[in-house]
Amino acid sequence: MNQTPLKSNSRLERILAAGQFAVTGEIGPPKSHDAGVIREKCSQLKTYVDAANITDNQTGIVRMSSIAAGILIRNEGLEPVIQMTCRDRNRLAMQSDILGAAAHGIKNILCLSGDHQSFGNHPGAKNVHDLDSMQLIRMFQEMRDNSQFQCGEEIKGGGPPLFIGAAANPFADPVALRPLRLKKKAVAGADFIQTQLIYDMDRFREYMKKAVDLGVTESVSVLAGVGPLKAAGMARYMRNNVPGMSVPDHIIERMEGAVKGISNDDKKARMQASRAEGIRICIEQIEEIKEIEGIAGVHIMAIEWEAAVKPIVEGAGLYPRPEVEN
Amino acid sequence: MIVADQKPIEDIRKMLKGKKKVLAIGCGTCVAVCFAGGKREVGVLSSAVRMATELEGEPVQIDETIVQRQCEKEFIEHLGDQLGEYDAVLSLGCGVGVQTLADQFPGTRILPGLNTKFMGGPTEQGVWEERCQGCGNCLLEYTGGICPISRCAKQLMNGPCGGTDEGGRCEVDPDTPCAWFNIWERMDALDIQDQLMEIQPPKDWSTSRDGGRRKIVRKDLQKPKLDEGS
Ligand code: SF4
Ligand code: SF4
């Protein structure tokens, strides 16, 4: 085991440093101040994942602050990965928020451009984009490693101990640029990457091969994004409407096959059969992902279906989660 | 050029409510070329307002004129003599034109007839697209001559977001090409794609509108002033 000192000592970092296959999950905060919602979702993920992402006004919809929700789950014993988009804050707010988050013991941060506000519930809002995600990664890296603010001024008492993450969408256009963009994020200072949902394993293998050849995985831990499909319709919708989403026909056929022979009227039985198949596919995909060179873990996105995380993690042989020394 | 669009006629009528006599002033430069505020558009808009207000029983008399460049004092000074007889001026110049009129004629109500949209140009017949936001520190040398500040919905400086749609469409609007897809294509064709691996540092926005109102002073072109004033 190499003995390089840890950057943040977060649980996620320790799992990865120990060479363990990491599992992260995702929690979407409520459109209210109801802490109970967060605690409920947290109880379904806790112990099954090493850390959980807290989305930041995802799809441009106002929700409870990711840092505040992160503190709530941290208090419940689940480690948060705070997502931060460049859409809503300028460099002053980003630095001030990360200092505040670090003061609360938050260590993992995921740097994102952010969905455009036109998709959300305040389409007339002004967006910020003072920095882009690459510059955000670099800024946090310099805060941590050089104890300096973006302006170059010293952070007295040292920079915040952060474990810096970024996202990657392997199949979005221009496809040839995507592995290079991943590399650029690594160079900017990302410690880990979580990918967009992957259903097309063949294409993902090709992408990862390029990433490995570029040397990206030497400095960055790549967590492949997976998520259980609820129904064939959802799979088709994602294939047709989500940029860079590649859902192979055989996956859609399996989801369709799952409800064959069940009467259209028996909605409940159809739903159960289809969801069970979605979970099975997800487990099989994790098994395939484990074999891909350069992969350090999975990021399970089961937003509004947190209950699926337990059977997936158990089914993929990833439970119990390893204990890593603090 | 500056590209503008006429305000909806209802908005213009609302602005003109209660006015009896109005002078509509077009501009013969940018907004004429983009068919928003040239001689012809001033004519069409004025007759539409005349007709509508007549039908309503509150007719507004609209006279029409055009200047070559509404954004420069020298081109509008001569209008001063006639403005006294009007309740208001309806400018069909861009926002700069409207304000130049307002600066020049403090005693006259100046109303905007256009929505000034952007700096850009025509890309096909009947289509204009934004090309520059006047950020004050041009970075086109790093992006293959394509501006991500004005053409990327997120003003990204280091490559595309994850939302670029198939075939290189922007996630925000399927009818708009993704600026970064175009930048990539162009730099790839020029074989300078490795420049994209250089991390562009955070932009200094102080040269943009964030730094406050901007002005350029060219001492070499200024007239020597005898009296400096305050
Ligand atoms: S980089 Fe700035 S100055 Fe250059 S075209 Fe874009 S907005 Fe205009
Ligand atoms: S799709 Fe392209 S142009 Fe649109 S926001 Fe993303 S990077 Fe910018």
Coordinates of C-alpha atoms and ligand atoms in Angstrom, one line a residue:
Chain A
M1 CA 0.0 0.0 0.0
N2 CA 1.5 3.4 -0.9
Q3 CA 1.8 5.8 2.0
T4 CA 1.2 9.1 0.3
P5 CA -0.5 11.3 2.8
L6 CA -4.2 11.7 2.3
K7 CA -5.5 15.1 1.0
S8 CA -8.7 15.2 2.9
N9 CA -8.9 12.0 4.9
S10 CA -12.5 11.6 3.8
R11 CA -14.0 8.1 4.0
L12 CA -14.3 8.1 0.2
E13 CA -10.6 9.0 -0.2
R14 CA -9.6 6.4 2.4
I15 CA -11.6 3.6 0.6
L16 CA -10.0 4.5 -2.7
A17 CA -6.5 4.9 -1.2
A18 CA -6.9 1.4 0.3
G19 CA -7.6 0.1 -3.2
Q20 CA -11.2 -0.9 -2.3
F21 CA -13.9 -0.7 -4.9
A22 CA -15.9 2.4 -3.9
V23 CA -19.6 2.8 -3.9
T24 CA -21.3 6.2 -3.8
G25 CA -24.9 7.1 -4.0
E26 CA -27.0 10.2 -4.6
I27 CA -29.5 12.2 -2.6
G28 CA -31.7 15.0 -4.0
P29 CA -32.6 17.5 -1.3
P30 CA -36.3 18.4 -1.1
K31 CA -38.0 21.5 -2.4
S32 CA -38.6 22.6 1.2
H33 CA -36.9 23.0 4.5
D34 CA -38.0 19.5 5.6
A35 CA -35.0 17.8 7.2
G36 CA -37.0 14.7 7.6
V37 CA -36.9 14.0 3.9
I38 CA -33.1 14.0 4.0
R39 CA -33.0 11.8 7.0
E40 CA -35.3 9.3 5.4
K41 CA -33.3 9.1 2.2
C42 CA -30.2 8.9 4.3
S43 CA -31.4 5.9 6.2
Q44 CA -31.9 4.0 3.0
L45 CA -28.4 4.7 1.7
K46 CA -26.4 4.7 5.0
T47 CA -24.1 1.6 5.4
Y48 CA -24.7 0.6 1.7
V49 CA -22.6 3.4 0.2
D50 CA -19.3 5.0 1.3
A51 CA -20.5 8.5 0.6
A52 CA -23.6 10.1 -1.0
N53 CA -23.7 13.0 -3.4
I54 CA -26.0 15.9 -2.5
T55 CA -27.2 17.6 -5.6
D56 CA -27.0 21.4 -6.0
N57 CA -30.3 22.8 -7.3
Q58 CA -30.3 20.0 -9.8
T59 CA -31.8 20.8 -13.2
G60 CA -32.1 24.4 -12.1
I61 CA -34.8 23.7 -9.6
V62 CA -34.5 25.4 -6.2
R63 CA -34.0 22.9 -3.5
M64 CA -32.5 22.8 0.0
S65 CA -28.9 23.9 -0.1
S66 CA -26.5 21.0 -0.8
I67 CA -24.1 22.1 2.0
A68 CA -26.9 22.3 4.5
A69 CA -28.3 18.9 3.4
G70 CA -24.8 17.6 3.5
I71 CA -24.4 18.6 7.2
L72 CA -27.7 16.9 7.9
I73 CA -26.6 13.5 6.5
R74 CA -23.2 13.9 8.0
N75 CA -24.9 14.1 11.4
E76 CA -26.7 10.9 10.6
G77 CA -23.4 9.2 10.0
L78 CA -23.4 9.2 6.2
E79 CA -20.5 11.0 4.4
P80 CA -21.6 13.7 1.9
V81 CA -20.2 14.6 -1.4
I82 CA -21.3 18.2 -1.9
Q83 CA -22.1 19.1 -5.5
M84 CA -21.3 22.6 -6.5
T85 CA -22.4 24.2 -9.8
C86 CA -20.9 27.2 -11.5
R87 CA -24.4 28.4 -12.4
D88 CA -25.4 30.0 -9.1
R89 CA -22.3 31.4 -7.5
N90 CA -19.3 33.5 -8.4
R91 CA -15.8 32.8 -7.2
L92 CA -16.4 34.8 -4.0
A93 CA -19.4 32.7 -3.0
M94 CA -17.8 29.4 -4.0
Q95 CA -14.7 30.0 -1.9
S96 CA -16.7 31.3 1.1
D97 CA -19.1 28.3 0.8
I98 CA -16.3 25.8 0.7
L99 CA -14.7 27.3 3.7
G100 CA -18.0 27.1 5.5
A101 CA -18.5 23.5 4.4
A102 CA -15.0 22.5 5.5
A103 CA -15.6 24.2 8.9
H104 CA -18.5 21.7 9.2
G105 CA -16.2 18.8 8.4
I106 CA -17.3 18.4 4.8
K107 CA -14.5 17.1 2.7
N108 CA -15.8 15.7 -0.6
I109 CA -16.8 18.2 -3.3
L110 CA -18.0 17.6 -6.8
C111 CA -17.4 20.5 -9.3
L112 CA -20.0 20.9 -12.0
S113 CA -20.9 23.4 -14.7
G114 CA -24.6 22.9 -13.8
D115 CA -27.7 22.4 -15.8
H116 CA -28.9 25.6 -17.5
Q117 CA -31.5 27.5 -15.6
S118 CA -33.9 27.4 -18.5
F119 CA -34.7 23.7 -17.6
G120 CA -35.6 24.7 -14.0
N121 CA -38.3 26.5 -12.2
H122 CA -36.8 30.0 -12.5
P123 CA -36.0 30.2 -16.2
G124 CA -35.8 34.0 -15.9
A125 CA -32.9 33.9 -13.5
K126 CA -29.5 35.3 -14.3
N127 CA -26.8 32.7 -14.4
V128 CA -23.3 33.3 -13.1
H129 CA -20.6 31.1 -14.8
D130 CA -17.9 33.3 -13.4
L131 CA -15.7 30.2 -13.4
D132 CA -16.2 27.0 -15.4
S133 CA -15.9 23.5 -13.8
M134 CA -12.3 23.2 -14.9
Q135 CA -11.4 26.5 -13.2
L136 CA -13.4 25.5 -10.1
I137 CA -11.5 22.3 -9.8
R138 CA -8.2 24.2 -10.1
M139 CA -9.3 26.9 -7.6
F140 CA -10.2 24.3 -4.9
Q141 CA -6.9 22.4 -5.6
E142 CA -4.9 25.6 -5.1
M143 CA -6.9 26.5 -2.0
R144 CA -6.1 23.1 -0.6
D145 CA -2.5 22.5 -1.8
N146 CA -1.1 26.1 -1.9
S147 CA -3.3 27.6 0.8
Q148 CA -4.3 30.4 -1.4
F149 CA -7.4 32.1 -2.5
Q150 CA -8.1 32.4 -6.2
C151 CA -6.7 35.9 -6.1
G152 CA -3.4 34.6 -4.9
E153 CA -3.8 35.8 -1.3
E154 CA -2.8 33.4 1.4
I155 CA -5.3 31.5 3.4
K156 CA -4.0 32.0 6.9
G157 CA -4.1 28.8 8.9
G158 CA -4.0 26.6 5.8
G159 CA -6.3 25.6 3.0
P160 CA -9.4 23.3 3.5
P161 CA -8.8 19.6 3.3
L162 CA -10.8 18.7 0.2
F163 CA -11.3 15.6 -1.9
I164 CA -12.1 17.1 -5.3
G165 CA -14.4 15.4 -7.7
A166 CA -15.7 16.2 -11.2
A167 CA -18.2 14.7 -13.6
A168 CA -17.7 13.2 -17.0
N169 CA -20.2 12.4 -19.8
P170 CA -18.3 9.8 -21.9
F171 CA -20.7 9.7 -24.9
A172 CA -21.7 13.3 -25.4
D173 CA -20.6 15.0 -28.5
P174 CA -17.9 15.7 -29.6
V175 CA -17.2 12.1 -28.6
A176 CA -13.5 12.3 -29.7
L177 CA -12.9 15.1 -27.2
R178 CA -14.4 13.4 -24.2
P179 CA -11.4 11.3 -23.1
L180 CA -9.2 14.4 -23.5
R181 CA -11.6 16.4 -21.4
L182 CA -11.4 13.8 -18.7
K183 CA -7.6 14.1 -18.8
K184 CA -7.9 17.9 -18.6
K185 CA -10.0 17.6 -15.4
A186 CA -7.3 15.3 -14.0
V187 CA -4.6 17.9 -14.8
A188 CA -6.7 20.6 -13.3
G189 CA -6.6 18.8 -10.0
A190 CA -9.6 16.4 -9.8
D191 CA -9.0 13.5 -7.4
F192 CA -12.1 11.5 -8.5
I193 CA -14.5 11.4 -11.4
Q194 CA -18.1 10.2 -11.4
T195 CA -19.5 9.5 -14.8
Q196 CA -22.9 10.1 -16.3
L197 CA -25.2 7.0 -16.2
I198 CA -23.7 4.2 -18.3
Y199 CA -25.8 1.6 -20.0
D200 CA -23.7 0.9 -23.1
M201 CA -20.9 -1.2 -21.7
D202 CA -19.1 -1.7 -25.0
R203 CA -18.7 2.0 -25.6
F204 CA -17.8 2.6 -22.0
R205 CA -15.0 0.0 -22.3
E206 CA -13.6 1.8 -25.3
Y207 CA -13.8 5.2 -23.5
M208 CA -12.0 3.8 -20.5
K209 CA -9.4 2.2 -22.6
K210 CA -8.6 5.7 -24.0
A211 CA -8.6 7.1 -20.5
V212 CA -6.2 4.5 -19.3
D213 CA -3.9 5.0 -22.4
L214 CA -3.9 8.8 -21.7
G215 CA -2.7 8.0 -18.1
V216 CA -5.8 9.6 -16.6
T217 CA -6.5 6.8 -14.2
E218 CA -3.0 7.0 -12.6
S219 CA -4.0 10.2 -10.8
V220 CA -7.7 10.0 -10.8
S221 CA -10.2 7.5 -9.4
V222 CA -13.0 6.9 -11.9
L223 CA -16.4 5.9 -10.6
A224 CA -18.8 4.6 -13.2
G225 CA -22.3 6.0 -13.0
V226 CA -25.0 3.4 -12.9
G227 CA -28.7 3.5 -12.2
P228 CA -31.6 1.0 -12.1
L229 CA -34.2 1.5 -14.9
K230 CA -37.7 1.6 -13.7
A231 CA -39.4 0.7 -16.9
A232 CA -38.8 0.2 -20.6
G233 CA -40.4 3.6 -21.2
M234 CA -37.8 5.3 -19.0
A235 CA -35.0 3.6 -20.9
R236 CA -36.4 4.8 -24.2
Y237 CA -37.0 8.3 -22.9
M238 CA -33.4 8.5 -21.7
R239 CA -32.0 7.2 -25.0
N240 CA -34.0 9.8 -27.0
N241 CA -33.8 12.8 -24.7
V242 CA -30.7 12.8 -22.5
P243 CA -27.6 14.1 -24.3
G244 CA -24.9 11.5 -24.5
M245 CA -27.1 8.8 -23.2
S246 CA -26.5 5.5 -25.0
V247 CA -29.0 2.8 -24.1
P248 CA -28.5 -0.3 -26.2
D249 CA -31.5 -2.1 -27.7
H250 CA -30.8 -5.3 -25.8
I251 CA -31.3 -3.4 -22.5
I252 CA -34.6 -2.0 -23.7
E253 CA -35.7 -5.4 -24.9
R254 CA -35.0 -6.9 -21.5
M255 CA -37.0 -4.3 -19.8
E256 CA -39.9 -4.9 -22.2
G257 CA -39.5 -8.7 -21.8
A258 CA -39.8 -8.3 -18.0
V259 CA -43.5 -7.4 -18.2
K260 CA -44.5 -9.9 -21.0
G261 CA -47.3 -12.1 -20.1
I262 CA -48.4 -9.9 -17.2
S263 CA -51.9 -8.4 -17.8
N264 CA -51.9 -4.7 -18.7
D265 CA -54.4 -4.2 -15.9
D266 CA -52.2 -5.5 -13.2
K267 CA -50.2 -2.3 -12.9
K268 CA -48.7 -3.4 -9.6
A269 CA -47.3 -6.7 -10.9
R270 CA -46.0 -5.0 -14.0
M271 CA -44.2 -2.4 -12.0
Q272 CA -42.7 -4.9 -9.7
A273 CA -41.5 -7.2 -12.5
S274 CA -40.1 -4.3 -14.4
R275 CA -38.3 -2.8 -11.4
A276 CA -36.9 -6.2 -10.4
E277 CA -35.4 -6.5 -13.9
G278 CA -34.0 -2.9 -13.7
I279 CA -32.2 -3.9 -10.5
R280 CA -31.0 -7.2 -12.0
I281 CA -29.6 -5.3 -15.0
C282 CA -27.9 -2.8 -12.8
I283 CA -26.2 -5.6 -10.7
E284 CA -25.0 -7.3 -13.9
Q285 CA -23.6 -4.0 -15.1
I286 CA -21.7 -3.4 -11.9
E287 CA -20.2 -6.9 -12.3
E288 CA -19.1 -5.9 -15.8
I289 CA -17.7 -2.6 -14.6
K290 CA -15.7 -4.2 -11.9
E291 CA -13.7 -6.0 -14.7
I292 CA -12.9 -2.8 -16.6
E293 CA -9.3 -1.6 -16.2
G294 CA -9.0 1.8 -14.5
I295 CA -12.3 1.7 -12.7
A296 CA -12.2 2.5 -9.0
G297 CA -15.9 2.2 -8.1
V298 CA -19.5 2.9 -9.0
H299 CA -21.7 5.8 -8.4
I300 CA -25.3 4.6 -8.0
M301 CA -27.9 7.1 -9.1
A302 CA -31.3 6.0 -7.8
I303 CA -32.9 9.4 -7.2
E304 CA -36.4 9.1 -5.9
W305 CA -35.9 5.3 -5.7
E306 CA -33.4 5.2 -2.9
A307 CA -34.8 1.8 -1.8
A308 CA -33.1 0.2 -4.8
V309 CA -29.6 0.9 -3.5
K310 CA -29.7 -1.8 -0.9
P311 CA -30.6 -4.7 -3.2
I312 CA -28.1 -3.5 -5.8
V313 CA -25.2 -3.2 -3.5
E314 CA -26.0 -6.5 -1.9
G315 CA -26.6 -8.2 -5.2
A316 CA -23.3 -6.9 -6.6
G317 CA -21.5 -8.4 -3.7
L318 CA -20.5 -5.0 -2.4
Y319 CA -22.0 -5.4 1.0
P320 CA -20.9 -5.0 3.7
R321 CA -18.9 -1.9 2.9
P322 CA -15.3 -2.2 4.1
E323 CA -14.2 -0.5 7.2
V324 CA -11.2 1.8 6.6
E325 CA -9.1 3.2 9.4
N326 CA -9.5 6.8 10.2
Chain B
M1 CA -23.1 45.1 -36.1
I2 CA -25.7 45.7 -33.4
V3 CA -28.8 43.6 -33.9
A4 CA -32.2 44.6 -32.7
D5 CA -35.8 43.7 -33.0
Q6 CA -38.9 45.8 -33.0
K7 CA -40.9 45.9 -29.8
P8 CA -44.3 44.4 -30.0
I9 CA -46.8 47.0 -31.3
E10 CA -48.9 46.7 -28.1
D11 CA -45.9 47.7 -26.0
I12 CA -45.3 50.7 -28.3
R13 CA -48.9 51.7 -28.1
K14 CA -48.8 51.6 -24.3
M15 CA -45.7 53.8 -24.3
L16 CA -47.5 56.3 -26.6
K17 CA -50.7 56.4 -24.6
G18 CA -51.8 60.0 -24.1
K19 CA -49.3 61.4 -26.6
K20 CA -50.8 63.5 -29.4
K21 CA -47.8 64.1 -31.6
V22 CA -44.7 61.9 -31.9
L23 CA -41.6 61.9 -34.0
A24 CA -40.4 58.5 -35.0
I25 CA -36.6 58.5 -35.7
G26 CA -35.0 55.6 -37.5
C27 CA -31.3 54.9 -37.9
G28 CA -29.6 54.2 -41.2
T29 CA -26.8 52.0 -39.9
C30 CA -26.9 48.7 -38.0
V31 CA -30.6 48.5 -37.3
A32 CA -31.4 49.4 -40.9
V33 CA -29.2 46.5 -42.1
C34 CA -31.1 44.1 -39.8
F35 CA -34.5 45.5 -40.9
A36 CA -35.5 46.7 -37.5
G37 CA -35.2 50.5 -37.5
G38 CA -34.4 51.7 -41.1
K39 CA -36.6 54.0 -43.2
R40 CA -38.9 51.3 -44.3
E41 CA -39.5 49.9 -40.8
V42 CA -40.1 53.4 -39.4
G43 CA -42.8 53.8 -42.1
V44 CA -44.5 50.5 -41.5
L45 CA -44.5 50.9 -37.8
S46 CA -45.7 54.5 -37.9
S47 CA -48.7 53.6 -40.1
A48 CA -49.6 50.6 -37.9
V49 CA -49.6 52.9 -34.8
R50 CA -51.6 55.5 -36.7
M51 CA -54.2 53.0 -37.8
A52 CA -54.5 51.3 -34.4
T53 CA -54.8 54.6 -32.4
E54 CA -57.3 56.0 -34.9
L55 CA -59.5 52.9 -34.5
E56 CA -59.3 53.4 -30.7
G57 CA -60.5 56.9 -31.1
E58 CA -57.3 58.4 -29.7
P59 CA -55.3 59.1 -32.8
V60 CA -51.6 59.8 -32.5
Q61 CA -50.0 61.9 -35.1
I62 CA -46.6 60.3 -36.1
D63 CA -44.1 62.0 -38.2
E64 CA -41.2 60.1 -39.6
T65 CA -37.5 60.8 -40.0
I66 CA -34.3 59.0 -40.3
V67 CA -30.7 59.8 -39.4
Q68 CA -27.6 58.1 -40.7
R69 CA -26.2 57.3 -37.2
Q70 CA -28.3 57.8 -34.2
C71 CA -25.4 57.0 -31.9
E72 CA -23.4 60.1 -32.8
K73 CA -24.2 63.6 -31.7
E74 CA -23.1 65.1 -35.0
F75 CA -25.8 63.2 -36.8
I76 CA -28.7 64.2 -34.6
E77 CA -28.0 67.7 -33.6
H78 CA -30.0 69.2 -36.4
L79 CA -33.2 67.6 -35.0
G80 CA -33.2 70.0 -32.1
D81 CA -35.1 72.7 -34.0
Q82 CA -38.2 70.6 -34.6
L83 CA -38.5 68.7 -31.4
G84 CA -40.4 71.4 -29.6
E85 CA -43.6 70.6 -31.3
Y86 CA -43.6 66.9 -30.3
D87 CA -44.8 65.2 -27.1
A88 CA -42.3 62.5 -27.5
V89 CA -39.7 60.9 -29.7
L90 CA -40.0 57.2 -30.6
S91 CA -36.5 56.1 -31.4
L92 CA -36.0 53.1 -33.7
G93 CA -32.3 53.2 -33.1
C94 CA -30.5 50.7 -30.8
G95 CA -30.1 51.4 -27.1
V96 CA -27.1 53.6 -27.9
G97 CA -29.2 55.7 -30.3
V98 CA -32.0 56.1 -27.8
Q99 CA -29.5 57.3 -25.2
T100 CA -27.6 59.6 -27.5
L101 CA -30.9 61.3 -28.3
A102 CA -31.7 61.5 -24.6
D103 CA -28.3 63.0 -23.8
Q104 CA -28.7 65.5 -26.6
F105 CA -32.3 66.6 -25.9
P106 CA -32.8 66.6 -22.1
G107 CA -36.1 68.4 -22.5
T108 CA -37.7 65.7 -24.7
R109 CA -39.2 62.4 -23.8
I110 CA -37.3 59.7 -25.8
L111 CA -39.0 56.3 -26.0
P112 CA -37.4 53.0 -27.2
G113 CA -39.1 51.3 -30.2
L114 CA -36.6 48.5 -30.4
N115 CA -35.3 45.8 -28.2
T116 CA -31.6 45.8 -28.7
K117 CA -30.4 42.2 -28.7
F118 CA -26.8 41.6 -29.4
M119 CA -23.6 42.2 -31.4
G120 CA -23.6 39.8 -34.2
G121 CA -24.4 39.3 -37.9
P122 CA -26.5 37.6 -40.4
T123 CA -25.8 33.9 -40.8
E124 CA -28.4 33.2 -43.5
Q125 CA -31.2 35.2 -45.0
G126 CA -33.5 36.4 -42.2
V127 CA -31.3 35.0 -39.4
W128 CA -28.9 36.9 -37.2
E129 CA -26.7 35.4 -34.5
E130 CA -24.8 36.7 -31.6
R131 CA -21.0 36.7 -31.9
C132 CA -19.6 39.0 -29.2
Q133 CA -20.4 40.2 -25.8
G134 CA -17.7 42.9 -25.6
C135 CA -16.0 41.2 -22.7
G136 CA -13.1 43.6 -23.1
N137 CA -10.4 41.0 -23.3
C138 CA -10.8 38.9 -26.4
L139 CA -9.8 35.2 -26.1
L140 CA -10.6 34.1 -29.6
E141 CA -6.9 33.2 -30.1
Y142 CA -7.5 30.2 -27.7
T143 CA -10.7 29.0 -29.2
G144 CA -10.2 28.8 -32.9
G145 CA -11.9 32.1 -33.6
I146 CA -15.2 31.1 -32.1
C147 CA -16.4 33.0 -29.0
P148 CA -17.6 30.9 -26.1
I149 CA -18.5 33.9 -24.1
S150 CA -21.3 34.9 -26.4
R151 CA -22.0 31.5 -28.1
C152 CA -21.9 29.0 -25.2
A153 CA -24.9 29.3 -22.9
K154 CA -22.6 28.7 -19.9
Q155 CA -19.7 30.8 -21.1
L156 CA -17.4 27.9 -20.6
M157 CA -13.8 28.5 -21.3
N158 CA -12.3 25.0 -21.1
G159 CA -14.4 22.8 -23.2
P160 CA -18.0 21.6 -23.6
C161 CA -20.4 20.8 -20.8
G162 CA -21.9 17.3 -20.5
G163 CA -25.0 18.4 -22.2
T164 CA -24.0 18.7 -25.8
D165 CA -26.6 16.9 -27.8
E166 CA -26.1 14.5 -30.7
G167 CA -24.7 16.2 -33.8
G168 CA -23.3 19.1 -31.6
R169 CA -26.5 20.9 -30.6
C170 CA -26.6 23.0 -27.4
E171 CA -28.5 21.5 -24.6
V172 CA -30.3 24.8 -24.1
D173 CA -31.8 25.0 -27.6
P174 CA -31.8 22.2 -30.2
D175 CA -31.8 24.8 -32.9
T176 CA -28.5 26.3 -31.8
P177 CA -25.1 24.7 -32.4
C178 CA -22.9 24.0 -29.4
A179 CA -20.1 26.6 -29.5
W180 CA -17.7 24.0 -28.1
F181 CA -18.6 21.5 -30.7
N182 CA -17.8 24.1 -33.3
I183 CA -14.6 25.1 -31.6
W184 CA -13.5 21.4 -31.4
E185 CA -14.3 20.8 -35.1
R186 CA -12.5 23.9 -36.1
M187 CA -9.4 23.3 -34.0
D188 CA -9.3 19.7 -35.0
A189 CA -9.4 20.7 -38.7
L190 CA -6.6 23.2 -38.1
D191 CA -4.8 20.5 -36.2
I192 CA -4.4 22.7 -33.2
Q193 CA -6.7 20.6 -31.0
D194 CA -3.9 20.1 -28.4
Q195 CA -4.2 23.7 -27.5
L196 CA -7.5 22.8 -25.9
M197 CA -5.6 20.9 -23.3
E198 CA -4.3 24.1 -21.9
I199 CA -6.3 25.2 -18.9
Q200 CA -7.7 28.7 -19.4
P201 CA -7.4 30.4 -16.0
P202 CA -10.4 32.2 -14.5
K203 CA -11.3 35.2 -16.7
D204 CA -10.7 38.7 -15.4
W205 CA -14.2 40.0 -15.8
S206 CA -13.2 43.5 -14.7
T207 CA -12.8 44.4 -18.4
S208 CA -16.4 43.3 -19.0
R209 CA -19.5 45.0 -17.6
D210 CA -18.6 43.6 -14.2
G211 CA -15.9 46.2 -13.8
G212 CA -18.5 49.0 -14.0
R213 CA -19.4 51.3 -16.9
R214 CA -16.6 51.2 -19.5
K215 CA -15.1 53.9 -21.6
I216 CA -12.2 54.3 -23.9
V217 CA -10.1 57.4 -23.8
R218 CA -7.7 58.0 -26.7
K219 CA -5.5 60.9 -25.7
D220 CA -4.0 61.0 -29.1
L221 CA -7.4 61.7 -30.7
Q222 CA -8.7 64.1 -28.0
K223 CA -8.9 67.8 -28.8
P224 CA -6.8 69.9 -26.6
K225 CA -9.1 71.5 -24.0
L226 CA -8.6 75.2 -23.2
D227 CA -10.9 75.0 -20.2
E228 CA -10.8 71.7 -18.3
G229 CA -14.0 72.5 -16.4
S230 CA -14.6 70.5 -13.2
Ligands
SF4_1 S1 -14.0 36.8 -26.3 FE1 -14.9 38.7 -25.6 S2 -14.3 40.3 -27.1 FE2 -13.8 38.3 -28.0 S3 -15.6 37.8 -29.3 FE3 -16.0 36.9 -27.3 S4 -17.1 38.4 -26.0 FE4 -16.2 39.5 -27.9
SF4_2 S1 -24.1 22.4 -25.0 FE1 -22.3 23.5 -25.7 S2 -22.9 25.7 -26.1 FE2 -24.5 24.7 -24.9 S3 -24.0 25.1 -22.8 FE3 -23.0 23.2 -23.2 S4 -20.9 23.6 -23.9 FE4 -22.1 25.6 -24.0

